[in-house]
PDB file of C-alpha atoms in Angstrom:
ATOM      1  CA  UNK Q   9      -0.420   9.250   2.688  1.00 74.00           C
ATOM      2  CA  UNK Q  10      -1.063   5.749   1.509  1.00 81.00           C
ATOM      3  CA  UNK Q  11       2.005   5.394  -0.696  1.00 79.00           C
ATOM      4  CA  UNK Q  12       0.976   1.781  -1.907  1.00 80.00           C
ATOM      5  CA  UNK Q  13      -1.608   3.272  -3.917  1.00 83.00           C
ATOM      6  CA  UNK Q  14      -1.408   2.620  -7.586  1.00 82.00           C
ATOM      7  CA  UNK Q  15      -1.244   6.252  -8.473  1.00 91.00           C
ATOM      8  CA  UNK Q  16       2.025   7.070  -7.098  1.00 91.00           C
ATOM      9  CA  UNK Q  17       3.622   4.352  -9.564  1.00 92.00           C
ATOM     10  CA  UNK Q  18       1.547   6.104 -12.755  1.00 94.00           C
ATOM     11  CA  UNK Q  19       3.098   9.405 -11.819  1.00 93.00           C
ATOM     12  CA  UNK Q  20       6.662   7.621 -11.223  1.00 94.00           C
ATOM     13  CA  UNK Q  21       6.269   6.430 -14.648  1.00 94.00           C
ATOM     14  CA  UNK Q  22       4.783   9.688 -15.995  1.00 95.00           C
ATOM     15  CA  UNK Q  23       7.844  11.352 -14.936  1.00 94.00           C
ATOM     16  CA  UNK Q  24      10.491   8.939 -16.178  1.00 94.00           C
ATOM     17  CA  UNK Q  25       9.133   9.153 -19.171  1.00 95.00           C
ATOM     18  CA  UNK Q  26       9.254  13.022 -19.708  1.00 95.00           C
ATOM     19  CA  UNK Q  27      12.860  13.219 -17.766  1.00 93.00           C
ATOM     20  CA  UNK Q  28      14.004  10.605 -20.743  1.00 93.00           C
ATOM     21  CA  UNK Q  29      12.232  12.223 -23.572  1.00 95.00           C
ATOM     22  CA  UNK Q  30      14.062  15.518 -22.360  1.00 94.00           C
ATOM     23  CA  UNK Q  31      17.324  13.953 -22.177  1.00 91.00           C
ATOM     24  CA  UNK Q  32      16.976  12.455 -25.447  1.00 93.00           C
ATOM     25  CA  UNK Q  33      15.994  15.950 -26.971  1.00 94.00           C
ATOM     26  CA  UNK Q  34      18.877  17.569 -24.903  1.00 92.00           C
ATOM     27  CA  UNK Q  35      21.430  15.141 -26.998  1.00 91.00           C
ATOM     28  CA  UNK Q  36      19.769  15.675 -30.012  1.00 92.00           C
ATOM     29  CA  UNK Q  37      19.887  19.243 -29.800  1.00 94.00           C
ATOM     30  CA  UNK Q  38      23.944  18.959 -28.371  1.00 90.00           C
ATOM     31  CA  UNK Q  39      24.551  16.729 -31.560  1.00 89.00           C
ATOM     32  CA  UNK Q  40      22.754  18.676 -33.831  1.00 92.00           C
ATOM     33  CA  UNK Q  41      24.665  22.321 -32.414  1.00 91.00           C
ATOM     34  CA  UNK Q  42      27.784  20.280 -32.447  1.00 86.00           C
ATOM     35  CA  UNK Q  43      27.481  19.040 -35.818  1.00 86.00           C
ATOM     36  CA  UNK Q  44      27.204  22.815 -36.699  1.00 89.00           C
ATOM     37  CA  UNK Q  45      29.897  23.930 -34.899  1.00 83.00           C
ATOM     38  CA  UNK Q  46      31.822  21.778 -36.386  1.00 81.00           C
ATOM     39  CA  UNK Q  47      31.245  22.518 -40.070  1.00 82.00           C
ATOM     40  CA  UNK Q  48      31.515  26.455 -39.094  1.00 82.00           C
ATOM     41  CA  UNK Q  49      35.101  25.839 -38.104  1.00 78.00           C
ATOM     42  CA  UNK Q  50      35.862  23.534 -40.858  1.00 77.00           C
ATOM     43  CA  UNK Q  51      34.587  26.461 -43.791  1.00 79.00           C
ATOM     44  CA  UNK Q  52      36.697  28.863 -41.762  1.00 73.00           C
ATOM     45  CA  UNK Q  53      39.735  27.054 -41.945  1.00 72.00           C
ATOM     46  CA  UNK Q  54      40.083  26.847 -38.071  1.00 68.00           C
ATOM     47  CA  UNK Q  55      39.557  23.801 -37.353  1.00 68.00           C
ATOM     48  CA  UNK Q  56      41.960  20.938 -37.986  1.00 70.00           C
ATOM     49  CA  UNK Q  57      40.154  18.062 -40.276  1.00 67.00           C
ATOM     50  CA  UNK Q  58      41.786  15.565 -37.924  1.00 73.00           C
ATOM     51  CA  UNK Q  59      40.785  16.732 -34.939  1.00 74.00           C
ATOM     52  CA  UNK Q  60      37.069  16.013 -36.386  1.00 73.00           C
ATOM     53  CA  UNK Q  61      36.849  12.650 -34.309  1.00 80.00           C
ATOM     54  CA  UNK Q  62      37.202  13.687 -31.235  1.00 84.00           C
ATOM     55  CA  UNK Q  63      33.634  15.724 -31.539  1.00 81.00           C
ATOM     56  CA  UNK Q  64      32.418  12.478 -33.132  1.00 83.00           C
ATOM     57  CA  UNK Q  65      33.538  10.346 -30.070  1.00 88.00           C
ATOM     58  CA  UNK Q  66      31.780  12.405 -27.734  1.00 87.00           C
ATOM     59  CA  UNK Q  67      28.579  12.199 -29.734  1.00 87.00           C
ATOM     60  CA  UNK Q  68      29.067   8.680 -30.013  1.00 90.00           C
ATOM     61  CA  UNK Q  69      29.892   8.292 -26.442  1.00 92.00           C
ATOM     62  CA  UNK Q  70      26.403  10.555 -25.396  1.00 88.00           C
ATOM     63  CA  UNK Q  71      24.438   8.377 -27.375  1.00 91.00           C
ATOM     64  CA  UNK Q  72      26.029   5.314 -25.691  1.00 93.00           C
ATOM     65  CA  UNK Q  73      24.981   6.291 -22.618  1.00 87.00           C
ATOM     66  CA  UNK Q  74      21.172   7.651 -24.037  1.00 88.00           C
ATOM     67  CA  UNK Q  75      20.945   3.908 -24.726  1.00 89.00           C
ATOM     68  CA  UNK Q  76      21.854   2.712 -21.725  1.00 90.00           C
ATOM     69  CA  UNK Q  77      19.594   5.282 -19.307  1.00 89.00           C
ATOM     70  CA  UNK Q  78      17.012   6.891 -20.867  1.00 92.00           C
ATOM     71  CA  UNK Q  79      15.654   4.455 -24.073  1.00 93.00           C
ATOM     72  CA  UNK Q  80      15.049   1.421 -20.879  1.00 94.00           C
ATOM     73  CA  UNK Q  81      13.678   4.283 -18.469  1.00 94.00           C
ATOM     74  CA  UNK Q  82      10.986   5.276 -21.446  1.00 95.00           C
ATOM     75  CA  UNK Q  83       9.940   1.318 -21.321  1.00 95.00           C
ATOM     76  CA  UNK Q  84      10.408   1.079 -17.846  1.00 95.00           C
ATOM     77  CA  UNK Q  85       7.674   4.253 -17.235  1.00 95.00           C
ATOM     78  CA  UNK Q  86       5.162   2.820 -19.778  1.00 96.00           C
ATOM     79  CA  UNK Q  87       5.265  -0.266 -17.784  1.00 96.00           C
ATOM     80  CA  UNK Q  88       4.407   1.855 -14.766  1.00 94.00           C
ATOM     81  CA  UNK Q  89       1.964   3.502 -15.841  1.00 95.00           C
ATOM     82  CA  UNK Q  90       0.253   0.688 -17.134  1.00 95.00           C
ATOM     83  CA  UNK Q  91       0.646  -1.192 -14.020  1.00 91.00           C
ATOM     84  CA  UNK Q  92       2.890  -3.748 -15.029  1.00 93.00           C
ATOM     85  CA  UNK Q  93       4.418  -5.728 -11.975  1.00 92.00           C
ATOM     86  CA  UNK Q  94       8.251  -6.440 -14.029  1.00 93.00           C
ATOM     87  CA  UNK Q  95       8.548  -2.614 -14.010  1.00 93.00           C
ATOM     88  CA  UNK Q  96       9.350  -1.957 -10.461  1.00 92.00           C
ATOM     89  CA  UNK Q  97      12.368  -3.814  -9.663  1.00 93.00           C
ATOM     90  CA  UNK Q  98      13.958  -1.783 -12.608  1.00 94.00           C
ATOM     91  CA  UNK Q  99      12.381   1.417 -11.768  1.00 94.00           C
ATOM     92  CA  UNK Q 100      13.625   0.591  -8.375  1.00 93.00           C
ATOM     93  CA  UNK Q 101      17.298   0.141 -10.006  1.00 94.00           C
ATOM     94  CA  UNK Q 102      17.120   3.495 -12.043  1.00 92.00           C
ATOM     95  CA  UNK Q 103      15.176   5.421  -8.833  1.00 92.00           C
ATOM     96  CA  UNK Q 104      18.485   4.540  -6.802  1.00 93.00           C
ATOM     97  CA  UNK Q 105      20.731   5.666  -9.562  1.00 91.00           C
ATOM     98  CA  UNK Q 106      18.949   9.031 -10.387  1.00 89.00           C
ATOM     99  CA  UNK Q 107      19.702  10.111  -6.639  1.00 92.00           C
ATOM    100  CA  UNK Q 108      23.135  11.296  -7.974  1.00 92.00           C
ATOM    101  CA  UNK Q 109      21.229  13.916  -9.931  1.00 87.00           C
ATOM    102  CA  UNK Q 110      21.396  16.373  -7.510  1.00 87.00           C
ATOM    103  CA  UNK Q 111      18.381  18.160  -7.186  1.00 90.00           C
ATOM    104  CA  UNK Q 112      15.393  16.883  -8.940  1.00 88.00           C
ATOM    105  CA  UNK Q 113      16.849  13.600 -10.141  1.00 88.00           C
ATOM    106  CA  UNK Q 114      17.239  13.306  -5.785  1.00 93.00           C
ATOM    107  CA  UNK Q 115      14.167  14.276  -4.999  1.00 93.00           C
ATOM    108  CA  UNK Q 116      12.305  11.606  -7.672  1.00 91.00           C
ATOM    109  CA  UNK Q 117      15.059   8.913  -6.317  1.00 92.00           C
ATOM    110  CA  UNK Q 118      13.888   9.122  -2.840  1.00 93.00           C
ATOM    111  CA  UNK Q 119       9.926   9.613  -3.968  1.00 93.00           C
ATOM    112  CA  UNK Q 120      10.975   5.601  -6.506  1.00 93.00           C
ATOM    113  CA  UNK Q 121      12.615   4.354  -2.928  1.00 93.00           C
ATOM    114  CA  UNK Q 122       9.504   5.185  -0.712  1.00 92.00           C
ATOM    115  CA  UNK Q 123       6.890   3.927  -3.255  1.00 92.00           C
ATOM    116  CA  UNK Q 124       8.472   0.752  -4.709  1.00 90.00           C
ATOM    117  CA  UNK Q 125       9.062  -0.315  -1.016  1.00 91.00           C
ATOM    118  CA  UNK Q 126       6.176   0.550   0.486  1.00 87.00           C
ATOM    119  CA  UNK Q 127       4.465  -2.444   2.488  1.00 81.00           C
ATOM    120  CA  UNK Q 128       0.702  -2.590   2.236  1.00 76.00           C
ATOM    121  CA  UNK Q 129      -1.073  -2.264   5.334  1.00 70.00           C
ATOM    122  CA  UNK Q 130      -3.140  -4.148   7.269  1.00 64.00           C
ATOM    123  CA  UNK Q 131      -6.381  -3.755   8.812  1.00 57.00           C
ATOM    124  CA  UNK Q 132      -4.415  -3.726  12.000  1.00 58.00           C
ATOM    125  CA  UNK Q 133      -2.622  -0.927  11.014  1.00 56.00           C
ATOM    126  CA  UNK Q 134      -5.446   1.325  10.682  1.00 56.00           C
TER     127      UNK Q 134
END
């Protein structure tokens, strides 16, 4: 397998892309359930009104951290898949950080690793 084939960068991109676009749904959807949670126990009378912030924090915190991985990874996989050379030294960056997601995020780490530092061969090598 020639891994220094432009393809295997369009389907790195390709799948940062959708692994972003379903974290950023996943946080919406935790922030939106949240958010109702949250005003359940408040009409109950259950929930203390000052205790509200901490829920907020957390939200605030997730979408911290949606800004820092997966809003750059979106960019980073367009630039991929349109071939763009300042993409892979980033996509190199965020391959070796998705290795701690243990299994898939591990399996696309290694796949960014072996692609992004592929040499191209030679007519020697053939």
């Amino acid at each position: 397998m020639n891994l220094t084939d432009p393809v295997h960068k369009k389907v790195i991109g390709i799948i940062f892309i959708i692994f972003s676009a379903f974290g950023l749904l996943s946080i919406l959807f935790y922030d939106q359930f949240m958010d109702f949670i949250i005003r359940m126990a408040a009409q109950d009378g259950d929930m203390l009104p000052e205790a509200a912030w901490i829920f907020d924090f957390i939200s605030s915190l997730l979408w911290g951290i949606a800004l820092i991985f997966f809003i750059p990874r979106i960019i980073i996989g367009i630039g991929l898949v349109n071939q763009r050379k300042w993409a892979e030294v980033p996509a190199l960056v965020y391959g070796i950080i998705s290795l701690i997601n243990i299994p898939i995020g591990t399996l696309l780490g290694v796949y960014c690793i072996l692609v992004l530092t592929a040499k191209k061969r030679t007519e020697e090598d053939y």
